[in-house]
Coordinates of C-alpha atoms and ligand atoms in Angstrom, one line a residue:
X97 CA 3.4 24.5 -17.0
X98 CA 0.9 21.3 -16.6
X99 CA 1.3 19.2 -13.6
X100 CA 2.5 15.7 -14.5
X101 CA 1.4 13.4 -11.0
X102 CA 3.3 10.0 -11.1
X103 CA 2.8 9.7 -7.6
X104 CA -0.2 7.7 -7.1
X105 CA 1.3 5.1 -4.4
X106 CA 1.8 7.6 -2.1
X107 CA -1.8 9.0 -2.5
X108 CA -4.2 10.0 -4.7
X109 CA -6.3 12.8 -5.0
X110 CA -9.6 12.4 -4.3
X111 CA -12.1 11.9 -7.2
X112 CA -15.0 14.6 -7.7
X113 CA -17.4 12.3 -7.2
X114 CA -16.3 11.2 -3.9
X115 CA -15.7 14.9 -2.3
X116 CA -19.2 15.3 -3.8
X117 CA -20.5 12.3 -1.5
X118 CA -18.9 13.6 1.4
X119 CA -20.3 17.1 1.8
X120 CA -24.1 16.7 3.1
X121 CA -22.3 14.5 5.7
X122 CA -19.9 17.6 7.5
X123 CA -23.5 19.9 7.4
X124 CA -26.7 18.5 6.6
X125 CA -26.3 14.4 8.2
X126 CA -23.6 15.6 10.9
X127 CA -25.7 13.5 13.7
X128 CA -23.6 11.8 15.6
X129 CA -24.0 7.7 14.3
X130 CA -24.0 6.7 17.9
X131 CA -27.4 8.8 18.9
X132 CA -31.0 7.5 19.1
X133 CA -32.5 10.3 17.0
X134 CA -33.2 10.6 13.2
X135 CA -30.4 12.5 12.5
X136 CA -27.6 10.3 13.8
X137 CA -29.6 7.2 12.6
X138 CA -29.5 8.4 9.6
X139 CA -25.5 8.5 9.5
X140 CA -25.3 5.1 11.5
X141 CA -27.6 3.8 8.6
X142 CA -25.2 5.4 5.6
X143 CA -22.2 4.0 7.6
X144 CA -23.7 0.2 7.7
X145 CA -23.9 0.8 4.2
X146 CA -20.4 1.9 3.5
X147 CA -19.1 -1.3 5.8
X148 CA -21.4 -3.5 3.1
X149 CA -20.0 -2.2 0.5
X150 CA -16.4 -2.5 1.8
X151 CA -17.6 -6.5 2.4
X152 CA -18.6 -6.7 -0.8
X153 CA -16.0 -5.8 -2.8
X154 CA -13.2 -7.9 -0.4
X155 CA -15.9 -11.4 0.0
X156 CA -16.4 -10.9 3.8
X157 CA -19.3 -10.6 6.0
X158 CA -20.1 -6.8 6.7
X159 CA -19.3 -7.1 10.8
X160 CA -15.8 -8.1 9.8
X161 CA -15.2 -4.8 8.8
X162 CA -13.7 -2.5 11.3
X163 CA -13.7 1.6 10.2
X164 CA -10.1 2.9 11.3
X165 CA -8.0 6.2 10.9
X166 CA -5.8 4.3 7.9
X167 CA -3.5 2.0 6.4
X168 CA -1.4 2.7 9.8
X169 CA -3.9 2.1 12.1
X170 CA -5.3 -1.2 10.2
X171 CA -1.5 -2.6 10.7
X172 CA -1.3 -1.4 14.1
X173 CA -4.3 -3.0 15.4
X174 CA -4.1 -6.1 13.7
X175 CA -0.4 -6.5 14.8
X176 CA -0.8 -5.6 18.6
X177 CA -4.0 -7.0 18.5
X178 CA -3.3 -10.5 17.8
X179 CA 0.3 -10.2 19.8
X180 CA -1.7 -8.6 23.1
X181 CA -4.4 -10.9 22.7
X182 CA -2.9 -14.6 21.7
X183 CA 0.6 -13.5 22.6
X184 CA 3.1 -13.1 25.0
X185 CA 6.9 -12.7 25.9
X186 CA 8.5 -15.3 23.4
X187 CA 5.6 -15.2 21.2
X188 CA 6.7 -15.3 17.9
X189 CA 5.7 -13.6 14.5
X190 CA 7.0 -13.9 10.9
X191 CA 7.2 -11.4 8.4
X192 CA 9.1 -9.9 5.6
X193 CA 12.0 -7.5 5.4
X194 CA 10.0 -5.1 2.9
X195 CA 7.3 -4.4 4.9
X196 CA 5.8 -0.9 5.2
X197 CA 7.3 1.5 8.0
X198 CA 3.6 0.9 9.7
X199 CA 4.4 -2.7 10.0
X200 CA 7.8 -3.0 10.2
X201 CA 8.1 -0.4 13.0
X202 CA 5.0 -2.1 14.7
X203 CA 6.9 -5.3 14.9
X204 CA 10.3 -3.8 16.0
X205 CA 8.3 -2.5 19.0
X206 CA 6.9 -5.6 19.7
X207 CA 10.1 -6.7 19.5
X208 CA 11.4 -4.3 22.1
X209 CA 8.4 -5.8 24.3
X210 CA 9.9 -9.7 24.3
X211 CA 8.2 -11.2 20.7
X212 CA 10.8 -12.5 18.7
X213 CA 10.2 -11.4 15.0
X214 CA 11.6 -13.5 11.9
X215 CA 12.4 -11.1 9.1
X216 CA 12.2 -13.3 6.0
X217 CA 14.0 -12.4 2.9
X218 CA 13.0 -11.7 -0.8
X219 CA 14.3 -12.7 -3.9
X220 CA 16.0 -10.1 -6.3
X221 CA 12.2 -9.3 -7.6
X222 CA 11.1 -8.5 -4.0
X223 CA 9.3 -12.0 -3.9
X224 CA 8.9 -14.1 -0.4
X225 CA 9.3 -17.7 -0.7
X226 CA 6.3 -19.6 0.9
X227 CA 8.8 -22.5 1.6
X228 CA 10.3 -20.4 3.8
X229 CA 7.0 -19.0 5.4
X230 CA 6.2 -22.5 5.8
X231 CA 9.7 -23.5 7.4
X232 CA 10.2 -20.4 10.2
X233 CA 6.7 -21.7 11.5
X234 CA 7.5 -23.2 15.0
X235 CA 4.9 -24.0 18.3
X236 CA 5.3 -20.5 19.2
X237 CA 4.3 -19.1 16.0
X238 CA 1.3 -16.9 16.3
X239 CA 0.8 -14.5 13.4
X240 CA 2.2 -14.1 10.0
X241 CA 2.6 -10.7 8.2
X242 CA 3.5 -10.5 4.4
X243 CA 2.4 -7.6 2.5
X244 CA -0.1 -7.9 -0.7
X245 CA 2.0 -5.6 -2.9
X246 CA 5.3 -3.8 -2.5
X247 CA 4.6 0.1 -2.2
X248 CA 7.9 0.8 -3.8
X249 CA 8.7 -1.7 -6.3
X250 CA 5.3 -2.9 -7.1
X251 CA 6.0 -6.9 -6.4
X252 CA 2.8 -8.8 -5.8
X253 CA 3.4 -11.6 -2.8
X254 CA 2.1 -15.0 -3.5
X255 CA -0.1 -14.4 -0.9
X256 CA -2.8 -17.1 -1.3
X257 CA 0.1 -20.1 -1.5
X258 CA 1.1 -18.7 2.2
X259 CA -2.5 -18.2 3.4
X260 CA -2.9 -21.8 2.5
X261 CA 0.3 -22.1 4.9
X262 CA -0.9 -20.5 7.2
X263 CA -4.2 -22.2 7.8
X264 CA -2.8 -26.0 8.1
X265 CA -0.4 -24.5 10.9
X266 CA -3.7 -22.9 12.7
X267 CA -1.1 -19.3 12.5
X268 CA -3.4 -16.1 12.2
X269 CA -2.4 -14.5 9.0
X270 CA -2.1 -10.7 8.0
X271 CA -1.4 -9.0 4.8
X272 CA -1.4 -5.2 4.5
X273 CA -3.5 -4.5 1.1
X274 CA -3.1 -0.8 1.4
X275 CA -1.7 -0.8 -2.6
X276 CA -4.2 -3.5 -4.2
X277 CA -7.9 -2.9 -2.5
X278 CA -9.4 -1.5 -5.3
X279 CA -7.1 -2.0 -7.8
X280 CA -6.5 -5.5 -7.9
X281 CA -8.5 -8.3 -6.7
X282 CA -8.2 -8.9 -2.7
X283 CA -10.7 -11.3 -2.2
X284 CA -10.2 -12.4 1.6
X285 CA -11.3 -16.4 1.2
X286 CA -9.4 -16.3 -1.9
X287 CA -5.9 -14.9 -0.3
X288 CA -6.7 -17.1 3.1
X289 CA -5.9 -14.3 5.0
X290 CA -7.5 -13.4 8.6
X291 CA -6.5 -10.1 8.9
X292 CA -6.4 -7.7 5.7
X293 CA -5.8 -3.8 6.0
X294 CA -6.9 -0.9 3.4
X295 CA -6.7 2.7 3.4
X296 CA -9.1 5.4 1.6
X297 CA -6.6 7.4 0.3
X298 CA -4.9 5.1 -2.1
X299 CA -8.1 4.7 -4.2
X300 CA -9.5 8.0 -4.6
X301 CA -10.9 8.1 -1.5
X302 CA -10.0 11.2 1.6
X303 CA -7.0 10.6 3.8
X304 CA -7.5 9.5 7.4
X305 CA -9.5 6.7 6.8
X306 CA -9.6 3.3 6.4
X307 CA -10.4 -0.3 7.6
X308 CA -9.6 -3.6 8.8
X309 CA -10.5 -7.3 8.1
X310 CA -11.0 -9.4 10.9
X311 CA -11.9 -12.4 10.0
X312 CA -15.0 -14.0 12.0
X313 CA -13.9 -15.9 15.4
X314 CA -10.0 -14.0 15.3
X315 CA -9.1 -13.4 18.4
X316 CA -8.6 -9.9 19.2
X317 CA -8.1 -7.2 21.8
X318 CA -10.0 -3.7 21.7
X319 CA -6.9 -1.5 19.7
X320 CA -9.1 2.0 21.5
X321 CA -10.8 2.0 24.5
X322 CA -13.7 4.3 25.2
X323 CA -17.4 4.4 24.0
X324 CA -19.0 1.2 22.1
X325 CA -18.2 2.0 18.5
X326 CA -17.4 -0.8 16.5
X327 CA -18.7 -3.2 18.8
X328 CA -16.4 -1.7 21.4
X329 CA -12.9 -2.7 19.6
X330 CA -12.1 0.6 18.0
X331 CA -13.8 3.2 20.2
X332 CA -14.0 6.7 19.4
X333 CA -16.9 9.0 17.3
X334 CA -17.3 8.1 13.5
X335 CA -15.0 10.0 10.7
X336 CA -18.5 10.1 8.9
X337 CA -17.6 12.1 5.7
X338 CA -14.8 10.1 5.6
X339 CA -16.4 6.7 6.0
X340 CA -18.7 8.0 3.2
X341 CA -15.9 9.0 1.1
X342 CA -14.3 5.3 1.5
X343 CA -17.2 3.8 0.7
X344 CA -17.6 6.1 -2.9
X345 CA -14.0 5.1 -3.6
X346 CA -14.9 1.5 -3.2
X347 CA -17.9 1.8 -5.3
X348 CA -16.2 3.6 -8.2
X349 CA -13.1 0.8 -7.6
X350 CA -15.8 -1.7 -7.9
X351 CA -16.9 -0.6 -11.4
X352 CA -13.8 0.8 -12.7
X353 CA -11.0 -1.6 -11.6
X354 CA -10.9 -4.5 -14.4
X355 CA -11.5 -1.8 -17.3
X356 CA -8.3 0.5 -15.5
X357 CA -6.1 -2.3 -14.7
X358 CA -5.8 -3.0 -18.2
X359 CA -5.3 0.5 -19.5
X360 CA -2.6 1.1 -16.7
X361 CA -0.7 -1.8 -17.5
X362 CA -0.2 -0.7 -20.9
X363 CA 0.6 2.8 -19.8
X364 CA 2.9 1.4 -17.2
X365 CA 4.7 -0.9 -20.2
X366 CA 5.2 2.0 -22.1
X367 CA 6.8 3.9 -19.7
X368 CA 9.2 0.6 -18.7
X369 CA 10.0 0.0 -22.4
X370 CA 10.7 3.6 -23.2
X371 CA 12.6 4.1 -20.1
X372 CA 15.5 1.6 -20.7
X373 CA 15.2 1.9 -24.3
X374 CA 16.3 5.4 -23.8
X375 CA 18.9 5.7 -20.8
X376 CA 21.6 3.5 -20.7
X377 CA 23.0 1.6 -17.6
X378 CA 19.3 1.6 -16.6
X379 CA 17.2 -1.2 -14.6
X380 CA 14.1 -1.8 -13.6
X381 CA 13.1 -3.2 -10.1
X382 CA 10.5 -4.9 -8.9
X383 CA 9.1 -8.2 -10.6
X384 CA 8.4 -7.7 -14.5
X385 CA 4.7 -9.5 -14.3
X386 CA 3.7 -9.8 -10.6
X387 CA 3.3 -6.5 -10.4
X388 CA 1.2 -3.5 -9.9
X389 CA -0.3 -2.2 -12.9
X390 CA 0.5 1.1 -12.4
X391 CA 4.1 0.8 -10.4
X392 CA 7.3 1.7 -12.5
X393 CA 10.1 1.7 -10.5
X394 CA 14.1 1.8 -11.9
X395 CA 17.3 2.4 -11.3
X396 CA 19.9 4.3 -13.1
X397 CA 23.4 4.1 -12.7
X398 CA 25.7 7.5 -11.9
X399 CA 23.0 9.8 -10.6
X400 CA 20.9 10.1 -7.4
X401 CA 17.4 9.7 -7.2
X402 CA 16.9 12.6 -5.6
X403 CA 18.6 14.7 -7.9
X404 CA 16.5 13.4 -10.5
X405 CA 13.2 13.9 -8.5
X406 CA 14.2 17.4 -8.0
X407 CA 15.0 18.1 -11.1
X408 CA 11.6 16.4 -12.5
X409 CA 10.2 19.0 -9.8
X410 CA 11.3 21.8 -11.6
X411 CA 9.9 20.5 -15.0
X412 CA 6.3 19.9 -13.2
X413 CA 6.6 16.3 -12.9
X414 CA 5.9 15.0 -9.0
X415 CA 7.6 11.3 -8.6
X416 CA 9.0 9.6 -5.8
X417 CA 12.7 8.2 -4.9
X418 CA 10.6 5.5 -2.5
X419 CA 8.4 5.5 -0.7
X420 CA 7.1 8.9 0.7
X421 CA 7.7 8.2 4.1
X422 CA 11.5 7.2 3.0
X423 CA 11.9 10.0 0.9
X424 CA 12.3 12.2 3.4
X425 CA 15.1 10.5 4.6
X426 CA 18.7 10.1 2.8
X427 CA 19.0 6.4 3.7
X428 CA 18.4 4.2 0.7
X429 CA 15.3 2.0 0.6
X430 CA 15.2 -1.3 2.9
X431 CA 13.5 -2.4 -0.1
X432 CA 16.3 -2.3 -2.4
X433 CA 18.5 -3.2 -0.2
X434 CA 16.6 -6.2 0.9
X435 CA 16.5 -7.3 -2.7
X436 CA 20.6 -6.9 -2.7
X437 CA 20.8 -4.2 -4.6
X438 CA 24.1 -2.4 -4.5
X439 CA 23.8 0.6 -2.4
X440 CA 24.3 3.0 -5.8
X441 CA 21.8 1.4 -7.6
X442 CA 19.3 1.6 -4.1
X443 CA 20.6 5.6 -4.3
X444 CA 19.8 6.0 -7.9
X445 CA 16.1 4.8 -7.9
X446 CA 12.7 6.2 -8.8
X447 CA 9.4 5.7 -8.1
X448 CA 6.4 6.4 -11.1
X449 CA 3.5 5.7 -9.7
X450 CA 0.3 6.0 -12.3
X451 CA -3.2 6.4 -11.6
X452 CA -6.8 7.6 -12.9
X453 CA -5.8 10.7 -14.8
X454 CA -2.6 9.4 -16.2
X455 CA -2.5 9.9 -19.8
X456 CA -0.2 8.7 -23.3
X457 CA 0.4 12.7 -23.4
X458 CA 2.0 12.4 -19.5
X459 CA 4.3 9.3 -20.6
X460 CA 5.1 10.4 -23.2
X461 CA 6.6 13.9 -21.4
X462 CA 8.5 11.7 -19.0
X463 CA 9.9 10.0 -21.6
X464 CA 11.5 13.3 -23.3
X465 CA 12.1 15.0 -20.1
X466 CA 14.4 12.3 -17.9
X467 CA 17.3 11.1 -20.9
X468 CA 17.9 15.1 -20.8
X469 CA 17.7 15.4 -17.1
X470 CA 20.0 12.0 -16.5
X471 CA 22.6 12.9 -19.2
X472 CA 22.5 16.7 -17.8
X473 CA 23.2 15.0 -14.6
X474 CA 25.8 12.1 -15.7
X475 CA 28.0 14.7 -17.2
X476 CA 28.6 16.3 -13.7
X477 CA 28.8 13.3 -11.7
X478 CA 31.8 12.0 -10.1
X479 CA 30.9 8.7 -9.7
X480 CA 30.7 8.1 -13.7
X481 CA 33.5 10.1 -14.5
X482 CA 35.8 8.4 -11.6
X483 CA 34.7 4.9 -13.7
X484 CA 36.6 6.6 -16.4
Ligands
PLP922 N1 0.9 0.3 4.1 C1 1.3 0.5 2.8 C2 1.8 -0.6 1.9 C3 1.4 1.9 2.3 O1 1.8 2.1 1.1 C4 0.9 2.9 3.2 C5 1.0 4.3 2.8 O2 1.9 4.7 2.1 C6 0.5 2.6 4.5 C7 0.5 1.2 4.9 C8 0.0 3.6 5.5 O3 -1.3 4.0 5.1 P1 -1.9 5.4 5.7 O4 -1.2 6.4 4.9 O5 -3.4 5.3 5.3 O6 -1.7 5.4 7.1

């Protein structure tokens, strides 16, 4: 049976091309980037190129860019960070209530450490308001965190409007771009943001890498402490096939992203259109046009997303019923929930994420295989059956 991967939002696998960069670096350039001699310059020299690149394609200068472990350790460091740095007890931050586990658990610790933390809500698309970014600002206000684009439903945040917010109230801003670098454009002057984290993995790149923004002047403590790396604020020796496999990813990003964006919005259409044209009591989430091109994510009445998922499994199509991190768990999403959805419709959602090698063929399987799987389903399940 032929693999069918809708699960590119929770990674991706990483292209040829990019595993292909990476190899000298683990045997033939494995000099450590922090040595004096040839074959560590050599790395430090393909590195600065990487961190470049990495400028380029987000519009900052190339020392703004700080190499990290992920998507986690971006938010981490630019949430403590600023807090440890600008903050203290009664500092206060504002964010959203669909924020990724790696910021929302960041905050709720530095919570449990005396910041106060203003959860803002969303709209039923999984939009923030700006108005009330711009009203939760008070004196003690020191950072801001709204994310660029929803993992699970897809939403894209009107992030420059609260960047623009942000800056006439002199609050440091943060938005975790972990879904949109290299897939839609994060440009940083253009979103006014100060702090802006990515992660390799999402774009065809290796996991356990990644970066952060910090925008020139931003005040900010060492997240590491040991040797000089990274002009001391994120000690600790180079992930040097890694860095070189971000910066591939970027580079094929760079060239590919307008061109893809367009094909997997259509693909991504077809798969929405399709979807409720063919299973009743079926809804999508997530904003219809401000969202990801490649993020389908729905709801359908009487059945559980998991059961779904699993029984996708067993046809050879991988999807999620969140986000991955959630779908572990039995809990419904925060995400739903924080766009009021009733609990049984938060139970009964899925997650198609598409990517590079999606295909019509791919779509088009989906579409045959879930109206069999759901009705298989509905016809066992209590919950339709006790709605008579
Ligand atoms: N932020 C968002 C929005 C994500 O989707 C993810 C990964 O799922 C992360 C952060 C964490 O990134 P990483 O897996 O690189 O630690």
């Amino acid at each position: 049976m032929k693999r069918v991967y809708l699960d590119y939002a929770a990674t991706t696998p990483t292209h040829p091309e990019v595993v292909k960069a990476m190899l000298p670096y683990f045997t033939e350039v494995f000099g450590n980037p922090s040595t004096i001699y040839s074959c560590g310059q050599e790395a430090k020299g393909d590195i600065e190129d990487v961190r470049t690149r990495i400028a380029n394609l987000i519009g900052s200068r190339d020392e703004e860019i700080v190499f990290t472990s992920g998507g986690t350790e971006a938010d981490n460091f630019a949430l403590k960070g600023v807090a440890f740095t600008v903050g203290s007890e009664g500092s206060h931050v504002i964010t959203s209530s669909i924020e990724h586990h790696a910021v929302a658990e960041t905050l709720k610790f530095l919570g449990r450490r005396g910041f106060k933390i203003t959860y803002l809500p969303v709209d039923e698309y999984g939009l923030v308001n700006p108005d009330d970014v711009k009203k939760n600002i008070t004196d003690k206000t020191i950072l801001i965190s709204i994310m660029h684009a929803n993992n699970e439903v897809g939403t894209i945040e009107p992030i420059a409007e609260i960047g623009k917010i942000a800056k006439e109230a002199g609050v440091y801003f943060h938005t975790d771009a972990v879904q949109t670098v290299g897939h839609i454009p994060t440009d940083v002057d253009e979103l006014g943001v100060d702090l802006l984290s990515m992660s390799a993995h999402k774009l065809y790149g290796p996991k356990g890498v990644g970066a952060l923004y910090i925008r020139k002047g931003t005040k900010m403590v060492s997240f590491l402490h040991g040797g000089e790396q990274e002009w001391g604020r994120r000690a600790g020796t180079y992930n040097v096939p890694g860095i070189i496999g971000l910066g591939k990813a970027v580079e094929l990003a760079q060239q590919e992203m307008t061109e893809e964006a367009e094909r997997l919005t259509h693909l991504r259409d077809q798969l929405i259109n399709g979807l409720l044209e063919r299973i009743d009591h079926t809804r999508l989430n997530g904003h219809p046009q401000k969202r990801l091109p490649n993020n389908v994510n729905i709801s359908v009445d009487f059945v559980e997303g998991e059961s779904m998922c699993l029984n996708l499994d067993l046809e050879g199509i991988c999807v999620s019923t969140g986000s991955a991190c959630a779908s572990s768990s039995l809990e419904p999403s925060h995400v739903l929930l924080a766009m009021e959805l009733p609990p049984e419709q938060a139970y009964g959602s899925l997650r198609f994420s598409l990517g590079k090698w999606t295909t019509e063929e791919e779509i088009g399987r989906v579409l045959e295989v879930l109206p069999q799987i759901v009705a298989r389903l509905r016809a066992m399940s209590p919950l339709l059956r006790s709605q008579g």
